[in-house]
Coordinates of C-alpha atoms and ligand atoms in Angstrom, one line a residue:
M1 CA 1.2 -10.1 -24.3
S2 CA -1.2 -12.7 -25.6
E3 CA -4.6 -12.6 -24.7
N4 CA -5.1 -15.4 -22.4
I5 CA -1.8 -15.4 -20.5
S6 CA -1.2 -14.1 -17.0
I7 CA 2.7 -13.5 -16.1
S8 CA 3.7 -13.7 -12.6
P9 CA 6.4 -11.1 -11.6
S10 CA 9.1 -13.7 -11.7
G11 CA 8.0 -14.3 -15.4
E12 CA 6.3 -17.7 -15.1
K13 CA 3.1 -17.7 -17.7
F14 CA -0.3 -19.4 -16.9
S15 CA -3.0 -19.7 -19.2
L16 CA -6.3 -18.1 -18.3
P17 CA -9.1 -20.5 -17.6
K18 CA -11.3 -21.6 -20.7
P19 CA -15.0 -21.7 -20.2
E20 CA -15.1 -25.4 -19.9
D21 CA -12.8 -25.3 -17.0
Y22 CA -15.3 -23.6 -14.7
K23 CA -17.7 -26.3 -14.4
V24 CA -14.9 -28.9 -13.4
E25 CA -13.5 -26.4 -10.8
Y26 CA -16.5 -25.8 -9.1
E27 CA -17.5 -29.4 -8.9
N28 CA -13.9 -30.1 -7.4
L29 CA -14.3 -27.5 -4.8
E30 CA -17.8 -28.5 -4.0
K31 CA -16.6 -32.1 -3.0
R32 CA -13.7 -30.7 -1.1
V33 CA -16.0 -28.3 1.0
K34 CA -18.1 -31.4 1.7
Q35 CA -15.2 -33.1 3.3
E36 CA -14.3 -29.7 5.2
R37 CA -17.7 -29.5 6.6
A38 CA -17.8 -33.1 7.9
M39 CA -14.7 -32.1 10.0
N40 CA -16.7 -29.0 11.3
R41 CA -14.9 -26.4 9.5
E42 CA -16.2 -23.1 8.6
I43 CA -16.1 -22.3 5.0
V44 CA -14.5 -18.6 4.6
V45 CA -14.2 -17.2 1.0
V46 CA -11.7 -14.5 1.0
M47 CA -12.5 -12.1 -2.4
G48 CA -9.4 -10.7 -3.7
V49 CA -5.9 -12.0 -2.8
G50 CA -3.8 -9.0 -3.1
F51 CA -1.8 -7.3 -0.1
V52 CA -4.3 -7.9 2.3
G53 CA -6.5 -10.6 1.2
A54 CA -3.3 -13.2 0.6
V55 CA -2.2 -12.8 4.3
M56 CA -5.7 -12.3 5.8
A57 CA -6.6 -15.7 4.1
A58 CA -3.6 -17.4 5.5
I59 CA -4.3 -16.0 8.9
V60 CA -7.8 -17.5 8.8
A61 CA -6.9 -20.7 7.4
D62 CA -4.0 -20.9 10.1
T63 CA -7.1 -20.8 13.1
V64 CA -7.4 -23.6 15.3
D65 CA -10.2 -24.4 17.8
K66 CA -9.7 -25.0 21.7
K67 CA -8.5 -28.5 20.9
G68 CA -5.8 -27.1 18.6
Q69 CA -7.8 -28.4 15.4
P70 CA -8.1 -26.5 12.2
S71 CA -11.5 -24.8 12.4
K72 CA -11.7 -22.9 9.1
F73 CA -11.3 -23.9 5.4
V74 CA -10.5 -20.8 3.3
I75 CA -10.8 -20.2 -0.3
G76 CA -9.1 -17.4 -1.6
M77 CA -11.0 -16.0 -4.7
Q78 CA -9.3 -13.8 -7.3
R79 CA -10.7 -12.7 -10.6
P80 CA -9.0 -14.5 -13.5
S81 CA -7.6 -11.2 -15.0
K82 CA -4.6 -11.2 -17.0
R83 CA -3.1 -9.0 -14.4
S84 CA -3.9 -11.0 -11.3
F85 CA -4.7 -14.6 -12.2
W86 CA -1.0 -15.8 -11.7
K87 CA -1.9 -15.2 -8.0
I88 CA -4.1 -18.5 -7.9
P89 CA -1.9 -21.2 -9.0
L90 CA 1.0 -19.6 -7.2
L91 CA -1.0 -19.7 -3.9
N92 CA -2.4 -23.3 -4.8
R93 CA 1.3 -24.3 -4.7
G94 CA 1.9 -22.7 -1.3
I95 CA 3.7 -19.7 -2.5
S96 CA 2.9 -16.4 -1.5
P97 CA 1.6 -14.1 -4.2
V98 CA 2.8 -10.9 -2.2
K99 CA 6.5 -10.5 -1.5
A100 CA 7.0 -10.0 1.9
E101 CA 9.8 -9.1 4.3
D102 CA 8.1 -10.4 7.2
P103 CA 9.6 -13.9 7.6
E104 CA 6.4 -15.4 8.9
V105 CA 4.3 -14.8 5.6
D106 CA 5.8 -17.7 3.5
P107 CA 6.2 -20.4 5.8
M108 CA 2.4 -19.7 7.1
I109 CA 1.0 -19.9 3.5
A110 CA 3.0 -22.9 2.6
R111 CA 2.0 -24.5 6.1
C112 CA -1.8 -23.8 5.4
V113 CA -1.6 -24.9 1.8
N114 CA 0.6 -28.0 1.8
M115 CA 0.4 -29.4 5.4
K116 CA -2.7 -28.2 7.3
K117 CA -4.4 -28.1 3.8
T118 CA -6.7 -25.5 4.9
L119 CA -6.1 -23.1 2.0
V120 CA -6.8 -23.0 -1.6
A121 CA -7.3 -20.6 -4.2
T122 CA -10.0 -20.4 -7.1
Y123 CA -11.2 -18.3 -10.0
T124 CA -14.9 -19.1 -10.0
Y125 CA -17.4 -16.9 -8.4
E126 CA -19.6 -20.0 -8.1
V127 CA -17.4 -20.8 -4.9
L128 CA -19.5 -18.1 -3.0
K129 CA -22.3 -20.7 -3.1
L130 CA -20.2 -22.7 -0.7
A131 CA -19.4 -19.9 1.7
D132 CA -20.5 -19.3 5.4
I133 CA -18.5 -15.9 5.6
V134 CA -17.3 -13.9 2.7
V135 CA -14.4 -11.5 3.3
V136 CA -14.1 -8.7 0.9
D137 CA -10.4 -7.6 0.3
V138 CA -10.8 -6.1 -3.3
Q139 CA -9.5 -2.6 -3.9
C140 CA -11.3 0.7 -3.9
D141 CA -9.3 3.5 -5.5
Y142 CA -9.5 7.1 -5.5
L143 CA -8.5 8.4 -8.7
K144 CA -7.0 11.7 -9.0
E145 CA -7.2 14.1 -12.0
D146 CA -4.5 16.6 -11.2
L147 CA -1.3 16.5 -9.2
G148 CA -1.7 18.3 -6.0
N149 CA -5.8 18.7 -6.3
V150 CA -7.3 15.8 -4.7
R151 CA -10.7 17.6 -4.9
N152 CA -10.4 16.8 -8.5
G153 CA -10.9 13.0 -8.5
H154 CA -13.4 10.3 -7.6
A155 CA -13.7 7.2 -5.8
D156 CA -13.5 4.2 -8.3
M157 CA -15.9 1.8 -6.8
E158 CA -16.0 -0.4 -9.7
A159 CA -14.3 -3.5 -8.4
L160 CA -16.2 -3.3 -5.1
E161 CA -19.7 -2.8 -6.7
A162 CA -19.2 -5.5 -9.2
S163 CA -18.0 -7.8 -6.3
L164 CA -20.8 -7.0 -4.0
A165 CA -23.3 -7.9 -6.9
V166 CA -21.6 -11.2 -7.6
I167 CA -21.6 -12.1 -3.9
A168 CA -25.4 -11.3 -3.7
E169 CA -26.1 -13.3 -6.6
Q170 CA -24.1 -16.4 -5.2
I171 CA -24.2 -16.7 -1.5
R172 CA -26.8 -18.3 1.0
A173 CA -29.1 -15.9 2.6
D174 CA -27.5 -16.5 5.8
A175 CA -23.8 -16.0 4.8
L176 CA -21.9 -13.2 6.5
V177 CA -20.4 -10.8 4.2
L178 CA -17.5 -8.8 5.9
I179 CA -16.2 -5.7 4.2
E180 CA -12.6 -5.1 4.9
T181 CA -12.0 -2.9 1.9
T182 CA -11.2 0.9 2.9
V183 CA -14.4 2.2 1.5
A184 CA -15.6 5.8 1.1
P185 CA -17.9 6.4 4.4
G186 CA -21.6 5.4 3.8
T187 CA -20.6 2.8 1.4
T188 CA -21.8 -0.3 3.4
E189 CA -25.2 0.9 4.3
Q190 CA -25.7 3.3 1.2
V191 CA -24.0 1.4 -1.6
A192 CA -23.5 -2.3 -0.7
Y193 CA -26.7 -2.8 1.1
P194 CA -29.2 -1.6 -2.0
I195 CA -26.7 -3.5 -4.4
M196 CA -27.1 -6.7 -2.5
K197 CA -30.9 -6.2 -1.1
K198 CA -32.1 -5.6 -4.9
I199 CA -30.4 -8.7 -5.9
F200 CA -31.8 -10.8 -2.9
K201 CA -35.3 -9.9 -3.8
K202 CA -34.7 -11.1 -7.2
R203 CA -33.7 -14.2 -6.0
G204 CA -36.9 -14.4 -4.0
I205 CA -34.8 -13.8 -0.4
E206 CA -36.8 -11.8 2.2
S207 CA -34.2 -11.4 4.7
D208 CA -31.6 -8.5 4.7
P209 CA -28.0 -9.3 3.6
L210 CA -25.9 -9.7 6.7
L211 CA -23.1 -7.1 6.2
A212 CA -20.4 -6.4 8.4
H213 CA -17.6 -3.7 8.2
S214 CA -14.2 -4.1 9.6
Y215 CA -11.1 -2.1 8.4
E216 CA -7.6 -3.5 7.9
R217 CA -4.6 -1.8 9.7
V218 CA -2.0 -4.0 8.0
M219 CA 1.3 -2.8 7.5
P220 CA 2.9 -4.8 4.8
G221 CA 6.7 -5.2 6.1
R222 CA 8.5 -7.0 8.7
N223 CA 5.5 -7.3 10.8
Y224 CA 3.1 -8.0 8.3
V225 CA 1.1 -10.8 9.9
A226 CA 1.1 -9.4 13.2
S227 CA -0.3 -6.1 11.9
I228 CA -3.5 -8.2 10.9
R229 CA -3.5 -11.0 13.6
D230 CA -1.9 -9.5 16.6
F231 CA -3.5 -5.9 16.3
W232 CA -6.6 -3.9 17.4
R233 CA -9.6 -4.1 15.2
V234 CA -12.8 -2.0 14.9
C235 CA -16.0 -3.4 13.4
S236 CA -19.6 -3.0 13.1
G237 CA -22.5 -4.6 11.5
I238 CA -25.5 -3.4 9.6
N239 CA -28.1 -5.0 12.0
E240 CA -27.6 -7.0 15.5
E241 CA -27.2 -10.3 13.8
A242 CA -24.2 -9.0 11.6
K243 CA -22.5 -7.3 14.3
E244 CA -22.8 -10.6 16.6
R245 CA -21.5 -12.7 13.9
V246 CA -18.6 -10.4 13.0
V247 CA -17.8 -10.2 16.5
K248 CA -17.5 -14.0 16.7
F249 CA -15.5 -14.4 13.4
L250 CA -12.8 -11.7 14.5
N251 CA -12.7 -13.2 18.2
E252 CA -12.0 -16.7 16.6
V253 CA -9.3 -15.6 13.7
L254 CA -7.7 -12.7 15.6
N255 CA -5.7 -12.5 18.5
T256 CA -8.4 -10.3 20.4
D257 CA -7.4 -11.6 24.0
K258 CA -4.4 -9.3 23.8
F259 CA -5.7 -6.7 21.2
P260 CA -9.6 -6.5 21.7
L261 CA -11.9 -5.5 19.4
T262 CA -13.8 -2.1 19.5
V263 CA -17.4 -2.5 18.2
M264 CA -19.2 0.5 16.5
D265 CA -22.9 1.0 16.6
R266 CA -23.0 1.5 12.8
P267 CA -21.0 0.8 9.6
I268 CA -20.4 4.6 8.7
E269 CA -18.7 4.8 12.2
S270 CA -16.2 2.0 11.3
E271 CA -15.9 3.3 7.9
T272 CA -15.3 6.7 9.1
A273 CA -12.8 5.6 12.0
K274 CA -10.4 4.2 9.2
I275 CA -10.5 7.6 7.0
I276 CA -10.1 9.8 9.9
E277 CA -7.3 7.3 11.2
N278 CA -5.4 8.0 7.9
S279 CA -6.2 11.7 7.2
Y280 CA -4.8 12.3 10.9
R281 CA -1.6 10.5 10.0
A282 CA -1.5 12.3 6.6
T283 CA -2.2 15.8 8.1
I284 CA 0.6 15.6 10.7
L285 CA 3.1 14.5 8.0
A286 CA 2.0 17.3 6.0
F287 CA 2.1 19.8 8.6
L288 CA 5.9 19.6 8.8
D289 CA 6.4 20.3 5.0
E290 CA 6.2 24.1 5.7
W291 CA 8.5 23.7 8.7
S292 CA 11.0 21.7 6.5
L293 CA 11.2 24.6 3.9
Y294 CA 11.6 27.1 6.7
A295 CA 14.1 25.1 8.4
E296 CA 16.0 24.9 5.1
R297 CA 15.9 28.8 4.5
N298 CA 17.0 29.5 8.3
G299 CA 20.0 27.2 9.1
V300 CA 17.8 24.8 11.1
D301 CA 18.2 21.2 11.1
L302 CA 14.5 19.7 11.2
V303 CA 15.8 16.5 12.2
K304 CA 17.4 17.7 15.5
V305 CA 14.3 20.0 16.1
I306 CA 12.0 16.8 16.0
K307 CA 14.0 15.0 18.2
A308 CA 14.1 17.8 20.9
I309 CA 10.0 17.8 20.6
K310 CA 9.6 14.0 20.6
V311 CA 11.0 14.0 24.1
R312 CA 7.6 15.3 25.3
P313 CA 5.4 12.3 25.6
T314 CA 2.4 14.2 24.3
H315 CA 4.2 14.9 21.2
S316 CA 6.2 11.5 20.7
N317 CA 4.2 10.8 17.2
I318 CA 5.8 13.7 15.4
I319 CA 7.5 12.5 12.4
F320 CA 10.0 13.6 9.9
P321 CA 8.2 13.5 6.4
G322 CA 10.5 12.1 3.6
P323 CA 10.1 13.0 -0.2
G324 CA 6.4 12.0 -0.2
I325 CA 3.8 10.2 1.7
G326 CA 3.2 7.0 -0.1
G327 CA 1.7 3.6 0.4
Y328 CA -1.8 2.6 -0.7
C329 CA -3.6 4.1 2.0
L330 CA -2.6 7.6 3.3
P331 CA -2.7 9.4 -0.4
K332 CA -6.2 8.2 -1.0
D333 CA -8.2 7.6 2.2
G334 CA -8.8 11.3 3.2
G335 CA -10.0 11.6 -0.6
L336 CA -12.6 9.0 -0.1
G337 CA -13.9 10.9 2.9
V338 CA -14.2 14.2 1.1
W339 CA -15.7 12.6 -2.1
A340 CA -18.4 10.6 0.1
Y341 CA -19.6 13.6 1.9
K342 CA -21.0 14.9 -1.4
H343 CA -21.6 11.8 -3.5
I344 CA -22.7 9.2 -1.2
L345 CA -23.9 11.5 2.1
G346 CA -25.5 14.1 -0.3
F347 CA -24.0 17.4 1.1
E348 CA -23.3 20.1 -1.5
D349 CA -21.4 22.7 1.0
D350 CA -17.6 22.3 1.5
I351 CA -16.5 21.6 4.8
F352 CA -13.2 20.2 4.4
R353 CA -9.9 22.3 4.6
M354 CA -7.5 20.1 6.2
T355 CA -7.7 16.7 4.8
P356 CA -7.6 17.6 1.1
M357 CA -4.8 20.2 1.8
A358 CA -2.5 17.6 3.7
I359 CA -3.0 15.2 0.9
D360 CA -2.3 17.9 -1.8
I361 CA 1.0 18.7 0.3
N362 CA 2.2 15.3 0.5
D363 CA 1.5 14.5 -3.0
T364 CA 3.5 17.1 -4.3
R365 CA 6.6 17.3 -1.7
G366 CA 8.9 15.1 -3.8
L367 CA 9.0 18.0 -6.3
H368 CA 11.5 20.1 -4.2
V369 CA 13.8 17.4 -4.1
G370 CA 14.2 17.9 -8.0
Q371 CA 15.2 21.5 -6.9
L372 CA 17.9 20.6 -4.2
T373 CA 19.4 18.2 -6.7
R374 CA 19.3 20.8 -9.4
D375 CA 20.9 23.4 -7.1
A376 CA 23.6 20.9 -5.7
L377 CA 24.9 20.0 -9.0
R378 CA 24.8 23.6 -10.1
N379 CA 27.1 24.4 -7.2
M380 CA 29.4 21.7 -8.5
G381 CA 29.5 23.3 -12.0
H382 CA 27.1 20.7 -13.6
P383 CA 23.8 21.0 -15.1
I384 CA 20.8 19.0 -14.2
A385 CA 20.1 18.1 -18.0
S386 CA 21.8 14.9 -18.9
A387 CA 23.3 14.5 -15.4
D388 CA 23.4 10.8 -14.1
V389 CA 21.5 10.9 -10.9
L390 CA 21.0 7.8 -8.6
I391 CA 17.6 7.3 -6.4
L392 CA 18.6 5.1 -3.6
G393 CA 15.2 3.5 -2.7
A394 CA 11.9 3.1 -4.8
A395 CA 9.6 1.9 -2.1
Y396 CA 7.1 4.0 -0.2
R397 CA 8.9 3.5 3.0
E398 CA 11.9 1.6 4.9
D399 CA 12.6 -1.8 4.6
V400 CA 9.6 -3.0 2.2
G401 CA 9.2 -3.7 -1.4
D402 CA 5.9 -1.7 -2.0
T403 CA 6.4 1.0 -4.5
R404 CA 2.8 2.2 -4.4
Y405 CA 2.5 5.9 -4.3
S406 CA 6.3 6.1 -3.1
G407 CA 7.6 9.7 -3.0
S408 CA 10.6 8.6 -5.1
E409 CA 8.3 8.4 -8.3
I410 CA 7.6 12.1 -8.1
V411 CA 11.4 12.7 -7.5
I412 CA 12.1 10.8 -10.7
R413 CA 9.5 12.1 -12.6
K414 CA 10.7 15.8 -11.9
L415 CA 14.3 15.0 -12.5
A416 CA 13.4 13.3 -15.8
E417 CA 11.3 16.5 -16.7
M418 CA 14.5 18.5 -16.1
G419 CA 16.5 16.2 -18.5
A420 CA 18.4 14.1 -15.8
E421 CA 19.3 10.4 -16.7
I422 CA 17.9 8.2 -14.0
R423 CA 19.3 5.3 -12.4
V424 CA 17.6 3.3 -9.3
H425 CA 18.7 0.7 -6.6
D426 CA 16.5 -0.7 -3.9
P427 CA 17.3 -4.0 -2.2
Y428 CA 13.6 -5.0 -1.9
V429 CA 12.2 -4.2 -5.3
D430 CA 12.9 -6.3 -8.6
H431 CA 10.4 -4.2 -10.8
W432 CA 9.0 -0.6 -10.8
W433 CA 6.1 -1.3 -12.7
E434 CA 4.8 2.4 -12.2
F435 CA 7.8 3.3 -14.6
E436 CA 8.3 -0.1 -16.5
Q437 CA 4.5 -0.2 -17.5
Q438 CA 3.2 3.5 -17.1
D439 CA 1.1 2.9 -20.0
T440 CA -1.2 0.6 -18.2
Y441 CA -0.1 0.6 -14.7
P442 CA -1.9 1.5 -12.2
G443 CA -4.5 1.8 -14.8
T444 CA -4.5 2.7 -18.4
G445 CA -4.3 6.7 -18.4
Q446 CA -3.8 6.8 -14.4
S447 CA 0.0 7.2 -14.5
K448 CA 1.6 10.1 -12.8
A449 CA 3.5 10.2 -16.1
R450 CA 0.8 12.4 -17.4
F451 CA 1.4 15.2 -15.1
F452 CA 5.0 15.7 -16.3
R453 CA 6.9 16.0 -19.8
N454 CA 9.9 13.9 -21.0
Q455 CA 8.5 10.8 -19.4
E456 CA 8.7 8.0 -22.1
K457 CA 12.4 7.1 -21.4
L458 CA 11.6 6.2 -17.9
K459 CA 10.0 3.0 -19.3
E460 CA 13.4 1.7 -19.4
I461 CA 14.1 2.0 -15.8
H462 CA 15.4 -1.2 -14.2
V463 CA 16.3 -1.5 -10.8
E464 CA 19.8 -2.2 -10.2
P465 CA 20.3 -4.9 -7.5
D466 CA 24.2 -4.2 -7.2
L467 CA 24.6 -1.1 -5.2
K468 CA 28.2 -0.9 -6.2
K469 CA 27.3 -1.0 -10.1
A470 CA 24.5 1.5 -9.3
L471 CA 26.8 3.9 -7.6
H472 CA 29.7 3.7 -10.3
D473 CA 30.2 7.2 -12.1
A474 CA 26.9 8.8 -10.4
E475 CA 26.9 12.4 -10.5
A476 CA 24.1 13.0 -7.9
V477 CA 23.1 10.3 -5.4
I478 CA 19.6 10.9 -3.4
F479 CA 19.0 9.1 -0.3
A480 CA 15.1 8.6 -1.0
V481 CA 14.3 5.9 1.4
P482 CA 15.9 4.9 4.6
H483 CA 16.3 1.4 4.1
E484 CA 19.0 -0.2 6.4
A485 CA 21.2 -0.8 3.6
Y486 CA 21.8 2.9 3.5
L487 CA 22.0 4.0 7.1
N488 CA 25.6 3.0 7.6
L489 CA 27.2 3.9 4.3
D490 CA 30.7 5.4 4.8
P491 CA 31.3 8.6 2.8
D492 CA 34.8 7.7 1.8
E493 CA 33.9 4.1 0.6
L494 CA 30.7 5.8 -1.3
I495 CA 32.8 8.5 -3.1
D496 CA 35.4 5.8 -3.9
T497 CA 32.9 3.7 -5.5
I498 CA 31.5 6.6 -7.5
G499 CA 35.1 7.4 -8.7
H500 CA 34.6 11.1 -8.0
P501 CA 32.8 13.9 -6.0
A502 CA 29.0 13.9 -6.3
A503 CA 26.0 15.8 -5.4
I504 CA 24.4 13.9 -2.2
I505 CA 20.9 14.7 -1.4
D506 CA 19.5 13.4 2.1
C507 CA 15.7 13.1 1.9
F508 CA 15.0 11.4 5.3
G509 CA 17.6 13.1 7.7
I510 CA 19.7 9.9 7.7
L511 CA 23.2 11.7 7.2
S512 CA 24.9 12.6 10.5
D513 CA 26.6 16.0 11.0
D514 CA 29.8 14.0 10.6
K515 CA 28.9 12.4 7.7
I516 CA 28.0 15.7 6.0
R517 CA 31.2 17.3 7.0
R518 CA 33.1 14.4 5.4
Y519 CA 31.3 14.6 2.1
F520 CA 32.1 18.3 2.1
Q521 CA 36.0 17.3 2.7
L522 CA 35.6 14.8 -0.1
G523 CA 34.5 17.7 -2.5
C524 CA 30.7 16.8 -2.5
E525 CA 27.9 19.1 -2.5
V526 CA 25.4 18.0 0.2
K527 CA 21.7 19.1 0.5
G528 CA 18.6 17.9 2.6
L529 CA 15.0 18.1 3.1
G530 CA 14.7 20.3 6.3
R531 CA 18.3 20.4 7.0
G532 CA 19.1 24.1 6.8
H533 CA 22.2 23.6 9.0
I534 CA 24.1 21.9 6.2
Q535 CA 25.3 25.4 4.8
R536 CA 26.7 26.0 8.3
L537 CA 28.5 22.8 8.1
K538 CA 29.8 23.6 4.6
E539 CA 31.2 27.0 5.5
E540 CA 32.8 25.2 8.9
T541 CA 34.7 22.5 6.5
R542 CA 35.7 25.0 4.1
K543 CA 37.2 27.4 6.9
G544 CA 38.7 24.2 8.9
Ligands
LIG1 N1 -2.1 -2.7 1.3 C1 -2.1 -2.0 2.4 O1 -1.0 -1.7 3.2 C2 -3.5 -1.6 3.1 C3 -3.6 -1.4 4.5 C4 -4.8 -1.2 5.0 C5 -5.9 -1.3 4.3 N2 -5.9 -1.6 2.8 C6 -7.1 -1.7 2.3 O2 -7.3 -3.1 1.7 C7 -8.0 -3.1 0.7 C8 -7.1 -4.2 -0.3 O3 -6.0 -3.5 -0.6 P1 -4.8 -4.5 -1.3 O4 -3.7 -3.5 -0.9 O5 -5.0 -5.9 -0.7 O6 -5.4 -4.4 -2.8 P2 -4.8 -4.9 -3.9 O7 -4.9 -4.4 -5.2 O8 -3.2 -5.7 -3.8 O9 -5.6 -6.2 -3.9 C9 -6.9 -6.5 -4.4 C10 -7.2 -7.8 -5.0 O10 -8.7 -7.8 -5.4 C11 -8.7 -8.4 -6.6 N3 -10.0 -8.2 -7.1 C12 -10.7 -7.0 -7.7 N4 -11.8 -7.1 -8.2 C13 -12.2 -8.4 -7.9 C14 -13.5 -9.2 -8.0 N5 -14.4 -8.7 -8.7 N6 -13.5 -10.5 -7.6 C15 -12.4 -11.2 -7.0 N7 -11.2 -10.4 -6.9 C16 -11.2 -9.0 -7.1 C17 -7.8 -7.8 -7.4 O11 -7.4 -8.3 -8.4 C18 -6.6 -7.9 -6.5 O12 -5.6 -9.2 -6.4 C19 -8.0 -1.7 0.2 O13 -9.2 -1.3 0.3 C20 -7.2 -0.9 0.7 O14 -7.2 0.4 0.9 C21 -4.6 -1.8 2.2

C-alpha cells in the first residue's frame, strides 16, 4: 500500500492530507464555527469516529432545542492514519463509516450532514480550539500475550493518552472533556487529570481541566442508535462544575426523560461500574462452559435445561454461551480492571479470581468446537486434515457484521491447525480482516494467529456471500453464529445443496430435535456444544 493513501472497506482510495492542507482546513472550520455560534449552536468535537464515536456524533448533531431547532454543531475528529483516514471523507459525504444493521444509522448521518448541516468531520487537531465540549471515543485496548491467560497482558493506553495530551494542548480552559472510552478504573483522575493539568500549567491555565466520564453501552446491531440515545447512562465529573456540565449535556442529547441518568460521586465509580457490568456478563457466560461439557458427557441437552431455568424470573438472564464470547468489550473490560488494580491504583496483592478466569474460559471455549468437528468427521470415516469445513457466521453475535474477537475466529484457527480447509459464509460480513490482514490486524504482532501453527493460509479466507456456493461439497458445516438466515435451514435442502451427507456442528443450540433426527436419517453425523442428548437421538434414529 502506498505511504499516503487510506483505503475504505469498499476499496475507494483517499490521499492523506499534506502538511499545507491543515491550515486551510482549520481556517474553513473556524469560519463555519463562527456561523454556527451565531445561530446559538454549541460546538461539540467528537474525537474518534469509530463504532461508538460515529453514531454518537450523529446523535448529538441530531439534537434539537425546545423550539425544534438544531442546538449543536458537531465536528467528528479522526486522526489521519492510513487505517482510518477514509472515515473522514466518507462522513463528509453523509456516508456512515460503520456498517450498521440498524436502519436508523445511515439516514441519520445523511440527514445531519446534508440536510441539517450539523455534522462535519476533520483530521486537524486544531479544531479542538473551537470546542465547547469534547467527547472522547478513541479506543483503549487490553493486549493479551497468551491465549487463555488474561493476566499476562496490559492496557494499551497509547491512543487515549495521546488524545488527552492533544486535547489539553488545544482546548479552551472552560471546555468540558467527556471521556466515553471504556477505561481502566482510575484513568480519569489518575491518568487523564495529571496529563491535562501539567499541560494546562505550561499554557498558564490555573484552573483544573473539566473532566467527566460516562461510559457507552452501545450495541452495534439492529438497535444501534437506540442503544446510545434511548438507554440509561451512568456519569460522573472530576469536580462539581464538571459534574453539572456533563449532566446538562447528556440531558440535552439523550432521551433521559425516559431513561434517566445515574450520577456517581467520582469518576472511579462510573469507570468501575462499566468494568463490573461487563465482567458480570462475561462471568455468567463463562460459568456455563463447565456445565456445557458436563451436559455433553451425560446425555443432557443444556439448551432445554436453560429454557427450564429461565422461567424463574430471578434467573431470566441465564444465557447459552456460543463458541466464544466476543465483541469489543466483554473479552477485555475485566482485564482493564484487574490491570488497573495494580498498575494505576497501586496494589500488589492478587484479589481477583473470577473475573480473569471467566475471560480465560470465554477466550478458549471455541477450541472445543475443533474437537467436536474432528470427532464428527472421524465418525463418518473422514480425517479432519484437509477436510472442507464451512463455518456459518463470522460475527461475534447474531445479525451484526462486527467480527471483533468473535468465537468463530478461534474455531477456525484451531481447525486450520489440525489441517482442515476453511470456508466461511456470513450475510453481514464482506471482509474478515482478522484473517485477511492478520500480519497487521488488530495490530502488528497482535493477531491470535500467533497462538496456533499452520495459520499462513488463512490470509486467503474470503467470506462467500452465496450460501449455496459455500455449502456445495462441504464435508462439515458449523453453525457458529445464530444469524437469522441460518435458523430455518431445512436439513433436506441443506444436504441436497451440499451433495452428500456431512458432519453438522451446532454451536448455539439452534437445531431442534426433529432437525437433528432428520440429519441422522440423511446419513449425517451431528454434534453440538452442550447438547449431550444428541447421542440418544442418534441411537433412536438408528433403531427406528
Ligand atoms: N464497539 C462497541 O460495541 C462498544 C460498546 C461499549 C463501549 N465501547 C467503548 O468505546 C470506545 C471506542 O470503541 P469503538 O468500538 O468506537 O472503537 P473504534 O476502534 O471503532 O474507534 C476508535 C476510533 O478512534 C480513532 N482514534 C484513535 N486515536 C485517535 C486520536 N489520537 N485522535 C483522534 N482519533 C483517534 C481511531 O482511528 C478509531 O477510528 C472503547 O473504549 C470501547 O471499549 C465500545
